[in-house]
CSV table of C-alpha atoms in Angstrom, one decimal:
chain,number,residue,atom,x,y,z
A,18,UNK,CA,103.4,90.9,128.0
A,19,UNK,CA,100.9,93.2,129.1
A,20,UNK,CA,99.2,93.7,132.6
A,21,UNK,CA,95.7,92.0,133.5
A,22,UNK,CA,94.3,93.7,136.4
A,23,UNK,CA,91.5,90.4,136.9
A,24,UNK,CA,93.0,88.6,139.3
A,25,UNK,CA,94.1,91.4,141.5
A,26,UNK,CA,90.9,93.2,141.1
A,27,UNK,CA,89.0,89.5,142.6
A,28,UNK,CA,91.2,89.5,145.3
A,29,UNK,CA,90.6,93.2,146.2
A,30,UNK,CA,87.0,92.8,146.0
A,31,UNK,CA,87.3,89.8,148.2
A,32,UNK,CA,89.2,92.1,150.9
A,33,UNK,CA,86.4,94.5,150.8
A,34,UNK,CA,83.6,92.0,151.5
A,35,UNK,CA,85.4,89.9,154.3
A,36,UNK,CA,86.5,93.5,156.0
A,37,UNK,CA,83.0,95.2,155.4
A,38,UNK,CA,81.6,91.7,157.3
A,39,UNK,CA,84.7,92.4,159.7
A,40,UNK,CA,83.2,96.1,160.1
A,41,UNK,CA,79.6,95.3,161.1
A,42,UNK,CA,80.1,92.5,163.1
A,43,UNK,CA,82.7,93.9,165.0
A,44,UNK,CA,82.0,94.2,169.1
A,45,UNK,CA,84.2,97.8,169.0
A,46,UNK,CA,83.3,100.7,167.3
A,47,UNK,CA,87.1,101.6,166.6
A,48,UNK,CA,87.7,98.1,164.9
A,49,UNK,CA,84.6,98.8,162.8
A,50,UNK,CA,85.7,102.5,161.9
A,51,UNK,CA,88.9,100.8,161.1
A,52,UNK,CA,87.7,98.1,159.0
A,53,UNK,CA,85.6,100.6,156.6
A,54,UNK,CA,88.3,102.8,156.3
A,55,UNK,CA,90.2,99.6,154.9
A,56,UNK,CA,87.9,99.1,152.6
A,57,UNK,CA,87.5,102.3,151.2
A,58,UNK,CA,91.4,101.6,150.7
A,59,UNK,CA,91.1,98.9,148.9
A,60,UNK,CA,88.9,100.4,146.5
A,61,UNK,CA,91.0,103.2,145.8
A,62,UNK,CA,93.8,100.5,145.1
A,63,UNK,CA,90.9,99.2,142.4
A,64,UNK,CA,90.8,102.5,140.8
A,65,UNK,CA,94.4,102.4,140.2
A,66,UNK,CA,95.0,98.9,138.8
A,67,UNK,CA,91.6,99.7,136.4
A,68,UNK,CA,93.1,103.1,135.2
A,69,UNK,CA,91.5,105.6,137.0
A,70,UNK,CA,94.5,107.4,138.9
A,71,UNK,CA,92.1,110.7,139.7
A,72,UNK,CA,89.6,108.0,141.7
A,73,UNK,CA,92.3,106.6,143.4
A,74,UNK,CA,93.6,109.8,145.2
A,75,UNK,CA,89.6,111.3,145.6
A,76,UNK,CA,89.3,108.0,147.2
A,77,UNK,CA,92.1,108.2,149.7
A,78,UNK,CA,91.6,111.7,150.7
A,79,UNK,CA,87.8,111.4,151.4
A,80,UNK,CA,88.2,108.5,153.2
A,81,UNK,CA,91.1,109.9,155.4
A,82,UNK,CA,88.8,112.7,156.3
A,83,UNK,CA,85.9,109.9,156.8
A,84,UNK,CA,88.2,107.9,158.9
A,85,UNK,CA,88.6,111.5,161.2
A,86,UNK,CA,85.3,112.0,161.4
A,87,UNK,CA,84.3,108.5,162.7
A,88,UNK,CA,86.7,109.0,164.7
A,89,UNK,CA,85.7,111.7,166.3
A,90,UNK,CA,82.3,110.2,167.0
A,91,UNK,CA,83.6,107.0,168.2
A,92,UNK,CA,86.5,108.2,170.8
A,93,UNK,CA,84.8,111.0,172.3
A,94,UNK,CA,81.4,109.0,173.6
A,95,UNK,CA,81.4,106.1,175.5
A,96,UNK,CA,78.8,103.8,174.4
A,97,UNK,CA,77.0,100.7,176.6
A,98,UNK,CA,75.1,99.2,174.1
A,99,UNK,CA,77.5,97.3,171.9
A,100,UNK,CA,76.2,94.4,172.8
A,101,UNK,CA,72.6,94.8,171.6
A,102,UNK,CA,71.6,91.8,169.3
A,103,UNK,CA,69.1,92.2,166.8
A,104,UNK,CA,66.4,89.9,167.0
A,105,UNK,CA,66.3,86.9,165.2
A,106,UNK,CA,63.6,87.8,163.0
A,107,UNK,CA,65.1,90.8,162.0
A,108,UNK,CA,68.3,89.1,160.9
A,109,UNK,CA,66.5,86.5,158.8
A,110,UNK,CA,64.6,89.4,156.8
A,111,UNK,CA,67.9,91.1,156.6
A,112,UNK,CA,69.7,88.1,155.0
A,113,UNK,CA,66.4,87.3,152.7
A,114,UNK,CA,66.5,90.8,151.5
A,115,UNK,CA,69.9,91.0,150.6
A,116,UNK,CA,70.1,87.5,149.4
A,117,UNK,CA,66.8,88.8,147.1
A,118,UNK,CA,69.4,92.0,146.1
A,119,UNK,CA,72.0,89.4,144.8
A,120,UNK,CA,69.8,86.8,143.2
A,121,UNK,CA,68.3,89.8,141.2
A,122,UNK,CA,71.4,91.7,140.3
A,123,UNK,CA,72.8,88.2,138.8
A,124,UNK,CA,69.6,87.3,137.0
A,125,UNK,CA,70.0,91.0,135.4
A,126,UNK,CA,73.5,91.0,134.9
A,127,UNK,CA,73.1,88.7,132.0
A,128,UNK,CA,73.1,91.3,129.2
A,129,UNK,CA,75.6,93.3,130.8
A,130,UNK,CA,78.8,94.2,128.5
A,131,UNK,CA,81.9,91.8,130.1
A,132,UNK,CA,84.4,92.6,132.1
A,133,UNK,CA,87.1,94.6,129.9
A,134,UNK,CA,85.1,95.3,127.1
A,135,UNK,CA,82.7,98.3,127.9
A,136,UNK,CA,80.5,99.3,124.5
A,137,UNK,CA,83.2,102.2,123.7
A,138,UNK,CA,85.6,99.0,123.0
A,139,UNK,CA,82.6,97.9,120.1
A,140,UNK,CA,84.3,97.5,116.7
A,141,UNK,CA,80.9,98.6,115.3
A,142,UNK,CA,79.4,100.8,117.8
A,143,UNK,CA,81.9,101.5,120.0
A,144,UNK,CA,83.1,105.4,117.9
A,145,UNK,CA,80.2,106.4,118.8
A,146,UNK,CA,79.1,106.3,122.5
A,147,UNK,CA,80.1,109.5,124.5
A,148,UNK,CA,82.9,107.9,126.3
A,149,UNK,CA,84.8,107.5,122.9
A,150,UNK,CA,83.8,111.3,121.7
A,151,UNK,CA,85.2,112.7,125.0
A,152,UNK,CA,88.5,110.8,124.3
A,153,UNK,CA,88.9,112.0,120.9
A,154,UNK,CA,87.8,115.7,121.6
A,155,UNK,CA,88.8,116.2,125.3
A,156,UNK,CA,92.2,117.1,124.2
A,157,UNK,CA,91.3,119.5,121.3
A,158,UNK,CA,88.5,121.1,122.3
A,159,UNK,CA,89.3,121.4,126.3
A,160,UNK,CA,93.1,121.9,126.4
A,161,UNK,CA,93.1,119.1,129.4
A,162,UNK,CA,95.2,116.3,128.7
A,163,UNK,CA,93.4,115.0,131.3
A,164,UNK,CA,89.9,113.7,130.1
A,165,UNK,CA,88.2,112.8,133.0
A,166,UNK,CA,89.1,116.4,134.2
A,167,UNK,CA,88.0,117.3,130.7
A,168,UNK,CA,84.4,116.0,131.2
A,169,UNK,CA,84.2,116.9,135.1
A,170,UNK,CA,85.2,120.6,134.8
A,171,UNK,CA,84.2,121.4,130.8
A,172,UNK,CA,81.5,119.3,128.9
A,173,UNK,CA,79.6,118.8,132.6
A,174,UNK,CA,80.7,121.5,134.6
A,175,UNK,CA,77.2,122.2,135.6
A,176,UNK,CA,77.0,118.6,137.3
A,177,UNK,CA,80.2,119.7,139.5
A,178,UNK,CA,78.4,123.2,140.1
A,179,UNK,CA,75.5,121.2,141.4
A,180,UNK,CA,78.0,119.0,143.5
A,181,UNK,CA,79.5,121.9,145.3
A,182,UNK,CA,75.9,123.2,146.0
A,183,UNK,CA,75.1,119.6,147.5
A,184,UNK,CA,78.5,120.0,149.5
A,185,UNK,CA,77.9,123.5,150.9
A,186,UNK,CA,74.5,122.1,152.3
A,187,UNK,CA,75.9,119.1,153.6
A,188,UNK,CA,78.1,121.6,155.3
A,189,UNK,CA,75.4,124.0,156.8
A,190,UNK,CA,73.6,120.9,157.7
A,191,UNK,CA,75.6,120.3,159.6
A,192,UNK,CA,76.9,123.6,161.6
A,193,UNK,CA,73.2,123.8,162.2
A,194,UNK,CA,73.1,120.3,163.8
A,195,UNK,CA,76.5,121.0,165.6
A,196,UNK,CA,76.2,124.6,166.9
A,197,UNK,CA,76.2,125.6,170.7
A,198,UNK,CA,75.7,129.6,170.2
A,199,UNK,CA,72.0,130.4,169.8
A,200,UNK,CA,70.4,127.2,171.0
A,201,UNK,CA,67.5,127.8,173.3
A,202,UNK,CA,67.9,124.7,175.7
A,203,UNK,CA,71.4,123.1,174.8
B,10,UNK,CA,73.4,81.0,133.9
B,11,UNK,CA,75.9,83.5,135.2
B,12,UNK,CA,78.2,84.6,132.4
B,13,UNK,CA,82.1,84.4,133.3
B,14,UNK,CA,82.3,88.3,132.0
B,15,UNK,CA,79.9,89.6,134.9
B,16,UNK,CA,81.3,88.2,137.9
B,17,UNK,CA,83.0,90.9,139.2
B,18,UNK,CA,79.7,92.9,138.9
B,19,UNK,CA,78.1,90.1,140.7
B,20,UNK,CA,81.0,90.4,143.5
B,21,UNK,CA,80.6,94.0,143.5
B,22,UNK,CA,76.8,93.4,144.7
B,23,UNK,CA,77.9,91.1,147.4
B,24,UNK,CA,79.5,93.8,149.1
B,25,UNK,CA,76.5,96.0,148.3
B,26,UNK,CA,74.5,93.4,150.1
B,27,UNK,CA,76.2,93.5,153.2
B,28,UNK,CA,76.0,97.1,153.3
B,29,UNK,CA,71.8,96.3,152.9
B,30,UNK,CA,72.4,93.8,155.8
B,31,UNK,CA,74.1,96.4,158.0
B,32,UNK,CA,71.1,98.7,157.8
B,33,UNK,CA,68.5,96.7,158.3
B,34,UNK,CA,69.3,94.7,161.0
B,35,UNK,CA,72.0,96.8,163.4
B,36,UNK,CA,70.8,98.7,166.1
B,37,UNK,CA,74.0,101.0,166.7
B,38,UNK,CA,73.5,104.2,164.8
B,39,UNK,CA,77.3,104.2,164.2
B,40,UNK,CA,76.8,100.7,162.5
B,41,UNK,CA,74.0,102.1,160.4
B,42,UNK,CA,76.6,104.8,158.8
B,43,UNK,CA,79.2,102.9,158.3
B,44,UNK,CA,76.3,100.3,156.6
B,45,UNK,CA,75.2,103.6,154.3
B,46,UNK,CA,79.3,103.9,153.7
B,47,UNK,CA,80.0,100.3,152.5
B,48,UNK,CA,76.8,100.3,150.2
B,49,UNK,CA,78.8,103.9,148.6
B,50,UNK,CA,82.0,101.7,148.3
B,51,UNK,CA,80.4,98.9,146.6
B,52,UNK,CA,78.3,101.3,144.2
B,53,UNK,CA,81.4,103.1,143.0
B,54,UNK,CA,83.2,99.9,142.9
B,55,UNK,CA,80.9,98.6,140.7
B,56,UNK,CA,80.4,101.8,138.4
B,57,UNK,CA,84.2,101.6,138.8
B,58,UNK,CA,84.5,98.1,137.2
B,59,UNK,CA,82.5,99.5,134.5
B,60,UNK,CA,85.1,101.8,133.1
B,61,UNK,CA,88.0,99.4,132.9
B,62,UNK,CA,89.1,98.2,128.7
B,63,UNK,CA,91.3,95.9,128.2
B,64,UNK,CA,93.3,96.7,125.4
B,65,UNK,CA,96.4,95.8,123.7
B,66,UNK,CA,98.3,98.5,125.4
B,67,UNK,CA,97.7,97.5,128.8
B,68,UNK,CA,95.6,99.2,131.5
B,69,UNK,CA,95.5,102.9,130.1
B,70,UNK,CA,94.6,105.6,132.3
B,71,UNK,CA,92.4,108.2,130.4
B,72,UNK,CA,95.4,111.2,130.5
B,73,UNK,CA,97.0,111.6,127.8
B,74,UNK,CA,100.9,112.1,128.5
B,75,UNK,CA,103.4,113.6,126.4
B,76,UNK,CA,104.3,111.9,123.1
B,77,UNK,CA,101.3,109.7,123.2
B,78,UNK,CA,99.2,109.6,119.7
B,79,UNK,CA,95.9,110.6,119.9
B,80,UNK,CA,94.3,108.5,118.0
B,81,UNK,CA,95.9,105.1,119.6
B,82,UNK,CA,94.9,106.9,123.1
B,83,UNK,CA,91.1,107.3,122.2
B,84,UNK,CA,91.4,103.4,120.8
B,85,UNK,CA,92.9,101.8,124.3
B,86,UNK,CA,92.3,104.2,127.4
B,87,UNK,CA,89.6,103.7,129.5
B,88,UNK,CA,86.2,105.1,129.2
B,89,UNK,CA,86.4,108.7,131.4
B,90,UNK,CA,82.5,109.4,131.8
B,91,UNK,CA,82.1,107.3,134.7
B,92,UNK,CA,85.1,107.9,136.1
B,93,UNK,CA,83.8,111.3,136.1
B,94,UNK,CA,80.7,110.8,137.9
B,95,UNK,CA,82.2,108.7,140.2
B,96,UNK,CA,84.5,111.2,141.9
B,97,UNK,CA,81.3,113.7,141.9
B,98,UNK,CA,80.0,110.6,144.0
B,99,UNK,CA,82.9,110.4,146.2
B,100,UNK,CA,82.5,114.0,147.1
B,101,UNK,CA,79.0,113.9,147.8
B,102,UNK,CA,79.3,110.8,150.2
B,103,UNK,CA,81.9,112.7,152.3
B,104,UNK,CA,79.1,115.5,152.7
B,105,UNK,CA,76.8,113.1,153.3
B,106,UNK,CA,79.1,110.6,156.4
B,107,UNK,CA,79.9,114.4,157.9
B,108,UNK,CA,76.0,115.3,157.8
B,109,UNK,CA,74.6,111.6,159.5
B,110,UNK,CA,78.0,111.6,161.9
B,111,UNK,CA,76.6,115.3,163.0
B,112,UNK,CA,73.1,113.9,163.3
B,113,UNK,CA,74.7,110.5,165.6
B,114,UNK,CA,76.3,113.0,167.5
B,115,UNK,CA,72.9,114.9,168.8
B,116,UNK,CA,71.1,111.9,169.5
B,117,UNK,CA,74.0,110.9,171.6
B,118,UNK,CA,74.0,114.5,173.5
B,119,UNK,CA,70.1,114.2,173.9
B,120,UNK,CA,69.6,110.5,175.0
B,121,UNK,CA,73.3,109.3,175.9
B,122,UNK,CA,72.7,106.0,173.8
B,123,UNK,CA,73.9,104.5,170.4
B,124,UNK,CA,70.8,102.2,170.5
B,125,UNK,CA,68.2,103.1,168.3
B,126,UNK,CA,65.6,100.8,169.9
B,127,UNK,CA,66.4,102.5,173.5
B,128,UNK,CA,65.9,105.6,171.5
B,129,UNK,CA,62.8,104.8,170.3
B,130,UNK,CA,61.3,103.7,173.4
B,131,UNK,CA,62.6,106.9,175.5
B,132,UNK,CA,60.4,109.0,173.4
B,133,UNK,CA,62.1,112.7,173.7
C-alpha cells in the first residue's frame, strides 16, 4: 500500500489558516510572531509529505532566522497601541476584497491540472514539458543526483545569480536603514 | 462548480486571503509584516501543491538515490522546476522580512509608535 499525502496535506493547510487568523488577531505581538513562525512550520512539513525534502529544510532555516528577527523587533520595544481597532469600514472592504480574491481564484481554478497529477504525469504530453526533461537529463548531463539542485545551480544558475544579487541588496538595505556611524541627527 | 481536484488550491488561497486581510485592515506595522509573510507562505504553499504526482511508487522526492532506475525515477518523482523556484522564493522573502523589520525598527526610533495612523497624523 502506498502513502497518500491528501489528507495530511488538508489538515496542514487547515493549521496554517486557523494559526495565520491566530497571528493577526492576536492582542500580543510575541503570540503573533509565534503563530507565523508555526505556520511557516507547517508548510515546511507540507514540502516533506509532497516530496520536496530541499523546501522543507530552506523552509525551517529561514523561518528560524525569521522567527529571530521578529523577535528582535518585538522584545526590544515596548508598544501601546495594541489595542488600536480598525474601523469598521475598513474591515468590511478588507473581508470584501479578500472574499473577491477567493471567489476569483475558485472560478479560475477550474481548468487547473488536479491535485496529484501535474501535466508532466500526461500520458500524451506529459514527456515533454520541462519538468520531465530535467528528470531525465539532470542526472546525465549535470552529475547532481539531485535535480532540483540540478535545475537551481546548472540549467538556471543565472536565476540563483540574480537571487543572491536581490539578497546582497536586501542586506545593504538594510545596514543603511540600521546604521548609527555617519548619521547626521541620530 | 468547484472540481474535487482543486481544493487544496482553493485552501491554499484562503490562507492567501488572510494574509490580504492582514494588510489592509491592521494598523500595527508588525501586523502588516507578518500579513506580507503569510501571503509568502500561502504563495509557496500553493506553487508547492503544484509539484506533488501521485504515482504508483508513492510520494517520490526528485533525488535520485543509489540503485534507483532512471527511467522509473523520471516516470514517478515529482516535478523539480517549481520546487526550484520556490526555494529561490524562500530566500528572497527572508531578505525581504529583514529589510521591512529594519524599516519597523526606524519608524519606531523616530516616532516611538507601532500605529501607522498615529504615524501618519504626527507628520515627521
Amino acid at each position: 500500500m502506498v502513502f497518500d499525502p491528501t489528507v495530511a496535506v488538508y489538515a496542514l493547510i487547515a493549521f496554517m489558516f486557523l494559526g495565520s487568523i491566530i497571528a493577526i488577531e492576536a492582542r500580543d505581538l510575541l503570540s503573533t510572531v509565534i503563530s507565523v513562525s508555526a505556520v511557516g512550520a507547517a508548510l515546511s512539513v507540507i514540502a516533506l509529505l509532497v516530496g520536496a525534502p530541499d523546501i522543507s529544510i530552506t523552509q525551517v532555516v529561514v523561518e528560524v532566522l525569521c522567527l529571530i528577527v521578529l523577535i528582535r523587533v518585538v522584545v526590544t520595544r515596548q508598544d501601546e497601541t495594541v489595542d488600536a481597532h480598525p474601523s469598521d469600514a475598513a474591515t468590511a472592504m478588507g473581508l470584501a476584497f479578500a472574499a473577491f480574491l477567493v471567489v476569483v481564484c475558485a472560478v479560475g481554478f477550474v481548468g487547473l491540472r488536479p491535485f496529484g497529477q501535474p501535466l508532466l504525469a500526461d500520458a500524451k504530453v506529459g514527456a515533454g514539458t520541462m519538468g520531465a526533461q530535467y528528470l531525465e537529463q539532470s542526472f546525465a548531463s549535470t552529475g547532481s543526483p539531485n535535480a532540483v539542485m540540478g535545475v537551481l545551480l546548472d540549467f538556471r544558475a543565472y536565476d540563483t545569480l540574480g537571487e543572491a544579487t536581490v539578497i546582497f541588496a536586501a542586506v545593504i538595505g538594510t545596514y543603511v536603514l540600521l546604521r548609527k556611524v555617519g548619521r547626521k541627527n541620530a | 462548480m468547484i472540481q474535487p481536484g482543486t481544493m487544496p488550491y482553493i485552501l491554499a488561497i484562503l490562507v492567501l486571503a488572510v494574509g490580504v486581510y492582514a494588510v489592509s485592515c491592521k494598523k500595527n506595522v508588525v501586523k502588516i509584516i507578518v500579513g506580507i509573510m503569510i501571503m509568502e507562505h500561502a504563495v509557496n504553499l500553493f506553487l508547492l501543491l503544484m509539484t506533488y504526482r501521485a504515482s504508483e511508487a508513492g510520494v517520490v522526492a526528485p533525488i535520485l538515490t543509489r540503485g534507483q532506475d532512471a527511467a522509473a525515477f523520471a516516470a514517478t518523482a515529482a516535478d523539480p522546476t517549481p520546487q526550484a523556484l520556490i526555494l529561490t522564493s524562500i530566500v528572497i522573502g527572508l531578505g525581504v522580512v529583514a529589510l521591512m523589520v529594519a524599516m519597523a525598527l526606524r519608524l519606531h526610533e523616530k516616532y516611538g509608535t507601532f500605529d501607522l495612523s498615529r504615524i501618519r497624523s504626527l507628520r515627521g
